[in-house]
Amino acid sequence: AQRVTQPEKLLSVFKGAPVELKCNYSYSGSPELFWYVQYSRQRLQLLLRHISRESIKGFTADLNKGETSFHLKKPFAQEEDSAMYYCALSPVSGNTGKLIFGQGTTLQVKP
Amino acid sequence: NAGVTQTPKFQVLKTGQSMTLQCAQDMNHNSMYWYRQDPGMGLRLIYYSASEGTTDKGEVPNGYNVSRLNKREFSLRLESAAPSQTSVYFCASSYTPTGELFFGEGSRLTVL
């Protein structure tokens, strides 16, 4: 079955600490993976996608096919990073709107 | 430029009542989607429309119908609401099926 798992409901860190939001997936083909973010009182928006291999707002994510993971990392957390983060997988090549989302992880960055 | 607009933002229904959630986008996007978000379950795709004139089922279509009224508008209808349909509903759109998804603000529906 196609599934995305984010094992942590809540991740709380201090400002300046490293952050790693975990995402594991179950998919038999070649996945396309994404991280979406929802800041307080804002809409859900794309943070990054693995095929672009970009660093957005200091965040990076590497697709590890061997471990079927797509963890989101940032070396030094900022208070403005506090938000809900969703990992998502596109099971149909060529249609990235049909996403399977994980349960979401709330990142809380304390001052 | 409002992006993706959903109405209503909040709605309370009684079991068995019907209602339609409206979604409109002003970005000239071709593809539109309806998701529902339940606590602890992330977002799940209900229906999508890859382009004007086409619609298709997602992961959880039962109890819902959709209409792609034109390129801008994609509505979601609950014919006979059930408490299990209490959820937050998100509409999204993208220019192409491989493009970035843009989301609306969400519509919180409670079925008593």
PDB file of C-alpha atoms in Angstrom:
ATOM      1  CA  ALA A   1       0.000   0.000   0.000  1.00  0.00           C
ATOM      2  CA  GLN A   2       1.145   3.536  -0.691  1.00  0.00           C
ATOM      3  CA  ARG A   3       1.673   5.355   2.540  1.00  0.00           C
ATOM      4  CA  VAL A   4       3.547   8.291   4.031  1.00  0.00           C
ATOM      5  CA  THR A   5       4.436   8.199   7.707  1.00  0.00           C
ATOM      6  CA  GLN A   6       5.571  11.084   9.838  1.00  0.00           C
ATOM      7  CA  PRO A   7       6.301   9.472  13.186  1.00  0.00           C
ATOM      8  CA  GLU A   8       6.371  12.656  15.264  1.00  0.00           C
ATOM      9  CA  LYS A   9       3.223  14.648  15.937  1.00  0.00           C
ATOM     10  CA  LEU A  10       5.197  17.365  17.663  1.00  0.00           C
ATOM     11  CA  LEU A  11       8.840  18.320  17.508  1.00  0.00           C
ATOM     12  CA  SER A  12      10.009  20.987  19.913  1.00  0.00           C
ATOM     13  CA  VAL A  13      13.497  22.516  19.668  1.00  0.00           C
ATOM     14  CA  PHE A  14      15.280  25.625  20.826  1.00  0.00           C
ATOM     15  CA  LYS A  15      16.255  28.407  18.454  1.00  0.00           C
ATOM     16  CA  GLY A  16      19.593  27.665  16.853  1.00  0.00           C
ATOM     17  CA  ALA A  17      19.321  23.906  17.323  1.00  0.00           C
ATOM     18  CA  PRO A  18      19.336  21.520  14.358  1.00  0.00           C
ATOM     19  CA  VAL A  19      16.011  20.233  13.133  1.00  0.00           C
ATOM     20  CA  GLU A  20      15.133  16.966  11.454  1.00  0.00           C
ATOM     21  CA  LEU A  21      11.527  16.205  10.561  1.00  0.00           C
ATOM     22  CA  LYS A  22      11.180  12.558   9.680  1.00  0.00           C
ATOM     23  CA  CYS A  23       9.266  11.177   6.742  1.00  0.00           C
ATOM     24  CA  ASN A  24       9.123   7.558   5.622  1.00  0.00           C
ATOM     25  CA  TYR A  25       7.189   6.297   2.657  1.00  0.00           C
ATOM     26  CA  SER A  26       5.911   3.068   1.218  1.00  0.00           C
ATOM     27  CA  TYR A  27       5.754   2.970  -2.569  1.00  0.00           C
ATOM     28  CA  SER A  28       6.697   0.353  -5.124  1.00  0.00           C
ATOM     29  CA  GLY A  29       7.724   2.653  -7.971  1.00  0.00           C
ATOM     30  CA  SER A  30       9.839   5.791  -8.301  1.00  0.00           C
ATOM     31  CA  PRO A  31       8.214   8.380  -6.060  1.00  0.00           C
ATOM     32  CA  GLU A  32       8.032  12.097  -6.295  1.00  0.00           C
ATOM     33  CA  LEU A  33       8.223  13.572  -2.809  1.00  0.00           C
ATOM     34  CA  PHE A  34       7.374  16.945  -1.372  1.00  0.00           C
ATOM     35  CA  TRP A  35       7.305  18.926   1.820  1.00  0.00           C
ATOM     36  CA  TYR A  36       4.411  21.303   2.364  1.00  0.00           C
ATOM     37  CA  VAL A  37       4.217  23.786   5.229  1.00  0.00           C
ATOM     38  CA  GLN A  38       1.380  25.621   6.941  1.00  0.00           C
ATOM     39  CA  TYR A  39       2.349  28.616   9.048  1.00  0.00           C
ATOM     40  CA  SER A  40      -0.109  29.966  11.591  1.00  0.00           C
ATOM     41  CA  ARG A  41      -3.060  31.642   9.880  1.00  0.00           C
ATOM     42  CA  GLN A  42      -1.594  31.003   6.430  1.00  0.00           C
ATOM     43  CA  ARG A  43      -2.425  28.589   3.668  1.00  0.00           C
ATOM     44  CA  LEU A  44      -0.731  25.306   3.072  1.00  0.00           C
ATOM     45  CA  GLN A  45       2.132  25.924   0.651  1.00  0.00           C
ATOM     46  CA  LEU A  46       4.899  24.034  -1.044  1.00  0.00           C
ATOM     47  CA  LEU A  47       8.222  24.175   0.760  1.00  0.00           C
ATOM     48  CA  LEU A  48      10.304  21.971  -1.487  1.00  0.00           C
ATOM     49  CA  ARG A  49      10.209  18.984  -3.828  1.00  0.00           C
ATOM     50  CA  HIS A  50      12.925  16.416  -4.146  1.00  0.00           C
ATOM     51  CA  ILE A  51      13.421  16.703  -7.889  1.00  0.00           C
ATOM     52  CA  SER A  52      14.391  20.353  -7.636  1.00  0.00           C
ATOM     53  CA  ARG A  53      17.091  19.610  -5.049  1.00  0.00           C
ATOM     54  CA  GLU A  54      16.822  23.162  -3.758  1.00  0.00           C
ATOM     55  CA  SER A  55      17.373  24.593  -0.314  1.00  0.00           C
ATOM     56  CA  ILE A  56      14.396  26.689   0.704  1.00  0.00           C
ATOM     57  CA  LYS A  57      14.523  28.876   3.826  1.00  0.00           C
ATOM     58  CA  GLY A  58      17.564  26.868   4.864  1.00  0.00           C
ATOM     59  CA  PHE A  59      15.716  23.545   4.677  1.00  0.00           C
ATOM     60  CA  THR A  60      16.940  20.595   2.643  1.00  0.00           C
ATOM     61  CA  ALA A  61      15.577  17.124   2.107  1.00  0.00           C
ATOM     62  CA  ASP A  62      17.308  14.160   0.525  1.00  0.00           C
ATOM     63  CA  LEU A  63      15.487  11.223  -0.941  1.00  0.00           C
ATOM     64  CA  ASN A  64      16.950   7.987   0.398  1.00  0.00           C
ATOM     65  CA  LYS A  65      15.478   5.183  -1.665  1.00  0.00           C
ATOM     66  CA  GLY A  66      17.255   2.498   0.324  1.00  0.00           C
ATOM     67  CA  GLU A  67      15.676   3.626   3.583  1.00  0.00           C
ATOM     68  CA  THR A  68      12.532   4.937   1.831  1.00  0.00           C
ATOM     69  CA  SER A  69      12.894   8.232   3.660  1.00  0.00           C
ATOM     70  CA  PHE A  70      12.687  11.913   2.820  1.00  0.00           C
ATOM     71  CA  HIS A  71      13.648  13.675   6.027  1.00  0.00           C
ATOM     72  CA  LEU A  72      13.544  17.468   6.205  1.00  0.00           C
ATOM     73  CA  LYS A  73      16.557  19.109   7.802  1.00  0.00           C
ATOM     74  CA  LYS A  74      17.742  22.512   8.851  1.00  0.00           C
ATOM     75  CA  PRO A  75      21.030  23.122  10.671  1.00  0.00           C
ATOM     76  CA  PHE A  76      19.849  26.069  12.786  1.00  0.00           C
ATOM     77  CA  ALA A  77      16.159  26.464  13.596  1.00  0.00           C
ATOM     78  CA  GLN A  78      14.550  29.901  13.711  1.00  0.00           C
ATOM     79  CA  GLU A  79      11.392  30.908  15.565  1.00  0.00           C
ATOM     80  CA  GLU A  80       9.695  31.694  12.259  1.00  0.00           C
ATOM     81  CA  ASP A  81      10.087  28.036  11.281  1.00  0.00           C
ATOM     82  CA  SER A  82       7.351  27.130  13.759  1.00  0.00           C
ATOM     83  CA  ALA A  83       4.573  25.578  11.657  1.00  0.00           C
ATOM     84  CA  MET A  84       2.866  22.361  10.637  1.00  0.00           C
ATOM     85  CA  TYR A  85       4.903  20.361   8.124  1.00  0.00           C
ATOM     86  CA  TYR A  86       3.484  17.715   5.819  1.00  0.00           C
ATOM     87  CA  CYS A  87       5.446  15.215   3.813  1.00  0.00           C
ATOM     88  CA  ALA A  88       3.654  14.093   0.649  1.00  0.00           C
ATOM     89  CA  LEU A  89       4.151  11.550  -2.112  1.00  0.00           C
ATOM     90  CA  SER A  90       2.893  11.593  -5.659  1.00  0.00           C
ATOM     91  CA  PRO A  91       2.041   8.038  -6.698  1.00  0.00           C
ATOM     92  CA  VAL A  92       1.289   8.838 -10.323  1.00  0.00           C
ATOM     93  CA  SER A  93       4.169  10.043 -12.401  1.00  0.00           C
ATOM     94  CA  GLY A  94       3.201  13.198 -14.198  1.00  0.00           C
ATOM     95  CA  ASN A  95       0.391  14.220 -11.894  1.00  0.00           C
ATOM     96  CA  THR A  96       1.785  15.763  -8.764  1.00  0.00           C
ATOM     97  CA  GLY A  97      -1.576  17.062  -7.609  1.00  0.00           C
ATOM     98  CA  LYS A  98      -2.710  13.588  -6.575  1.00  0.00           C
ATOM     99  CA  LEU A  99      -0.759  13.545  -3.378  1.00  0.00           C
ATOM    100  CA  ILE A 100      -0.668  11.150  -0.459  1.00  0.00           C
ATOM    101  CA  PHE A 101       0.048  13.122   2.688  1.00  0.00           C
ATOM    102  CA  GLY A 102       1.570  12.102   5.962  1.00  0.00           C
ATOM    103  CA  GLN A 103      -0.132  12.929   9.227  1.00  0.00           C
ATOM    104  CA  GLY A 104       1.885  16.094   9.700  1.00  0.00           C
ATOM    105  CA  THR A 105       4.421  17.223  12.287  1.00  0.00           C
ATOM    106  CA  THR A 106       4.092  20.410  14.283  1.00  0.00           C
ATOM    107  CA  LEU A 107       7.467  22.087  14.671  1.00  0.00           C
ATOM    108  CA  GLN A 108       7.739  24.365  17.666  1.00  0.00           C
ATOM    109  CA  VAL A 109      10.885  26.489  17.895  1.00  0.00           C
ATOM    110  CA  LYS A 110      11.340  27.973  21.340  1.00  0.00           C
ATOM    111  CA  PRO A 111      13.292  31.178  21.942  1.00  0.00           C
TER     112      PRO A 111
ATOM    113  CA  ASN B   1      -5.108  38.282  -7.194  1.00  0.00           C
ATOM    114  CA  ALA B   2      -6.933  36.189  -4.589  1.00  0.00           C
ATOM    115  CA  GLY B   3      -5.477  32.807  -5.601  1.00  0.00           C
ATOM    116  CA  VAL B   4      -7.794  29.983  -4.513  1.00  0.00           C
ATOM    117  CA  THR B   5     -11.001  31.074  -2.805  1.00  0.00           C
ATOM    118  CA  GLN B   6     -13.295  28.712  -0.913  1.00  0.00           C
ATOM    119  CA  THR B   7     -16.784  29.378   0.394  1.00  0.00           C
ATOM    120  CA  PRO B   8     -18.150  29.000   2.965  1.00  0.00           C
ATOM    121  CA  LYS B   9     -15.346  29.024   5.525  1.00  0.00           C
ATOM    122  CA  PHE B  10     -17.532  27.477   8.211  1.00  0.00           C
ATOM    123  CA  GLN B  11     -20.726  25.434   8.012  1.00  0.00           C
ATOM    124  CA  VAL B  12     -22.789  23.378  10.424  1.00  0.00           C
ATOM    125  CA  LEU B  13     -25.185  20.821   8.975  1.00  0.00           C
ATOM    126  CA  LYS B  14     -27.594  18.270  10.349  1.00  0.00           C
ATOM    127  CA  THR B  15     -27.319  14.664   9.266  1.00  0.00           C
ATOM    128  CA  GLY B  16     -29.045  14.188   5.933  1.00  0.00           C
ATOM    129  CA  GLN B  17     -28.796  17.792   4.780  1.00  0.00           C
ATOM    130  CA  SER B  18     -27.053  18.672   1.548  1.00  0.00           C
ATOM    131  CA  MET B  19     -24.626  21.409   0.744  1.00  0.00           C
ATOM    132  CA  THR B  20     -22.093  22.539  -1.821  1.00  0.00           C
ATOM    133  CA  LEU B  21     -18.601  23.825  -1.157  1.00  0.00           C
ATOM    134  CA  GLN B  22     -17.487  26.307  -3.755  1.00  0.00           C
ATOM    135  CA  CYS B  23     -13.952  26.803  -5.001  1.00  0.00           C
ATOM    136  CA  ALA B  24     -12.659  29.315  -7.501  1.00  0.00           C
ATOM    137  CA  GLN B  25      -9.163  30.177  -8.679  1.00  0.00           C
ATOM    138  CA  ASP B  26      -8.006  33.206 -10.609  1.00  0.00           C
ATOM    139  CA  MET B  27      -4.579  31.934 -11.652  1.00  0.00           C
ATOM    140  CA  ASN B  28      -5.644  30.369 -14.952  1.00  0.00           C
ATOM    141  CA  HIS B  29      -4.823  26.938 -13.552  1.00  0.00           C
ATOM    142  CA  ASN B  30      -5.911  23.838 -15.425  1.00  0.00           C
ATOM    143  CA  SER B  31      -6.013  21.293 -12.588  1.00  0.00           C
ATOM    144  CA  MET B  32      -8.102  21.494  -9.432  1.00  0.00           C
ATOM    145  CA  TYR B  33      -8.455  19.239  -6.387  1.00  0.00           C
ATOM    146  CA  TRP B  34     -10.519  18.676  -3.269  1.00  0.00           C
ATOM    147  CA  TYR B  35      -8.879  17.288  -0.119  1.00  0.00           C
ATOM    148  CA  ARG B  36     -10.193  16.639   3.354  1.00  0.00           C
ATOM    149  CA  GLN B  37      -8.129  16.933   6.494  1.00  0.00           C
ATOM    150  CA  ASP B  38      -8.937  14.926   9.609  1.00  0.00           C
ATOM    151  CA  PRO B  39      -7.029  14.943  12.898  1.00  0.00           C
ATOM    152  CA  GLY B  40      -4.122  12.516  12.832  1.00  0.00           C
ATOM    153  CA  MET B  41      -4.719  11.553   9.212  1.00  0.00           C
ATOM    154  CA  GLY B  42      -3.202  14.291   7.094  1.00  0.00           C
ATOM    155  CA  LEU B  43      -4.920  15.339   3.891  1.00  0.00           C
ATOM    156  CA  ARG B  44      -6.741  12.844   1.706  1.00  0.00           C
ATOM    157  CA  LEU B  45      -7.774  13.422  -1.902  1.00  0.00           C
ATOM    158  CA  ILE B  46     -11.525  13.292  -2.517  1.00  0.00           C
ATOM    159  CA  TYR B  47     -11.798  14.230  -6.205  1.00  0.00           C
ATOM    160  CA  TYR B  48      -9.723  16.010  -8.763  1.00  0.00           C
ATOM    161  CA  SER B  49     -10.093  17.585 -12.170  1.00  0.00           C
ATOM    162  CA  ALA B  50      -6.999  17.372 -14.331  1.00  0.00           C
ATOM    163  CA  SER B  51      -8.465  19.824 -16.826  1.00  0.00           C
ATOM    164  CA  GLU B  52     -11.727  21.554 -17.620  1.00  0.00           C
ATOM    165  CA  GLY B  53     -14.377  19.009 -18.502  1.00  0.00           C
ATOM    166  CA  THR B  54     -12.803  16.096 -16.640  1.00  0.00           C
ATOM    167  CA  THR B  55     -13.172  14.824 -13.104  1.00  0.00           C
ATOM    168  CA  ASP B  56     -11.921  11.706 -11.386  1.00  0.00           C
ATOM    169  CA  LYS B  57     -12.104  10.015  -8.010  1.00  0.00           C
ATOM    170  CA  GLY B  58      -9.409  10.281  -5.439  1.00  0.00           C
ATOM    171  CA  GLU B  59      -8.771   8.215  -2.346  1.00  0.00           C
ATOM    172  CA  VAL B  60     -12.025   8.938  -0.457  1.00  0.00           C
ATOM    173  CA  PRO B  61     -14.812   9.841  -2.945  1.00  0.00           C
ATOM    174  CA  ASN B  62     -17.764   8.105  -1.290  1.00  0.00           C
ATOM    175  CA  GLY B  63     -20.539  10.490  -0.264  1.00  0.00           C
ATOM    176  CA  TYR B  64     -19.320  13.305  -2.505  1.00  0.00           C
ATOM    177  CA  ASN B  65     -19.896  14.611  -6.003  1.00  0.00           C
ATOM    178  CA  VAL B  66     -18.021  17.282  -7.881  1.00  0.00           C
ATOM    179  CA  SER B  67     -18.609  19.629 -10.772  1.00  0.00           C
ATOM    180  CA  ARG B  68     -15.962  21.411 -12.801  1.00  0.00           C
ATOM    181  CA  LEU B  69     -18.218  24.267 -13.773  1.00  0.00           C
ATOM    182  CA  ASN B  70     -15.618  26.017 -15.908  1.00  0.00           C
ATOM    183  CA  LYS B  71     -11.876  26.503 -15.842  1.00  0.00           C
ATOM    184  CA  ARG B  72     -12.073  28.685 -12.713  1.00  0.00           C
ATOM    185  CA  GLU B  73     -14.571  26.810 -10.555  1.00  0.00           C
ATOM    186  CA  PHE B  74     -14.669  23.365  -8.982  1.00  0.00           C
ATOM    187  CA  SER B  75     -17.457  22.579  -6.518  1.00  0.00           C
ATOM    188  CA  LEU B  76     -17.843  19.745  -4.035  1.00  0.00           C
ATOM    189  CA  ARG B  77     -21.319  18.533  -3.105  1.00  0.00           C
ATOM    190  CA  LEU B  78     -22.487  16.498  -0.154  1.00  0.00           C
ATOM    191  CA  GLU B  79     -25.900  15.097  -1.075  1.00  0.00           C
ATOM    192  CA  SER B  80     -26.763  13.646   2.332  1.00  0.00           C
ATOM    193  CA  ALA B  81     -24.298  14.724   4.979  1.00  0.00           C
ATOM    194  CA  ALA B  82     -23.105  12.264   7.607  1.00  0.00           C
ATOM    195  CA  PRO B  83     -21.186  12.893  10.855  1.00  0.00           C
ATOM    196  CA  SER B  84     -18.206  11.072   9.288  1.00  0.00           C
ATOM    197  CA  GLN B  85     -17.947  13.966   6.855  1.00  0.00           C
ATOM    198  CA  THR B  86     -17.116  16.398   9.624  1.00  0.00           C
ATOM    199  CA  SER B  87     -13.751  17.674   8.477  1.00  0.00           C
ATOM    200  CA  VAL B  88     -11.758  20.571   7.092  1.00  0.00           C
ATOM    201  CA  TYR B  89     -11.959  20.679   3.314  1.00  0.00           C
ATOM    202  CA  PHE B  90      -9.230  22.140   1.145  1.00  0.00           C
ATOM    203  CA  CYS B  91      -9.438  23.075  -2.484  1.00  0.00           C
ATOM    204  CA  ALA B  92      -6.201  23.307  -4.459  1.00  0.00           C
ATOM    205  CA  SER B  93      -5.152  24.086  -8.001  1.00  0.00           C
ATOM    206  CA  SER B  94      -2.107  23.827 -10.224  1.00  0.00           C
ATOM    207  CA  TYR B  95      -1.252  25.147 -13.680  1.00  0.00           C
ATOM    208  CA  THR B  96      -0.238  21.724 -14.907  1.00  0.00           C
ATOM    209  CA  PRO B  97      -0.587  18.266 -13.336  1.00  0.00           C
ATOM    210  CA  THR B  98       3.110  18.423 -12.481  1.00  0.00           C
ATOM    211  CA  GLY B  99       3.038  21.947 -11.148  1.00  0.00           C
ATOM    212  CA  GLU B 100       3.053  23.334  -7.643  1.00  0.00           C
ATOM    213  CA  LEU B 101      -0.225  23.028  -5.745  1.00  0.00           C
ATOM    214  CA  PHE B 102      -1.829  26.216  -4.453  1.00  0.00           C
ATOM    215  CA  PHE B 103      -4.300  25.774  -1.624  1.00  0.00           C
ATOM    216  CA  GLY B 104      -7.342  27.641  -0.428  1.00  0.00           C
ATOM    217  CA  GLU B 105      -7.799  28.617   3.201  1.00  0.00           C
ATOM    218  CA  GLY B 106     -10.005  25.654   3.981  1.00  0.00           C
ATOM    219  CA  SER B 107     -13.672  25.153   4.875  1.00  0.00           C
ATOM    220  CA  ARG B 108     -14.561  23.715   8.272  1.00  0.00           C
ATOM    221  CA  LEU B 109     -17.672  21.547   8.082  1.00  0.00           C
ATOM    222  CA  THR B 110     -19.441  20.063  11.088  1.00  0.00           C
ATOM    223  CA  VAL B 111     -22.211  17.515  10.644  1.00  0.00           C
ATOM    224  CA  LEU B 112     -24.348  16.945  13.725  1.00  0.00           C
TER     225      LEU B 112
END
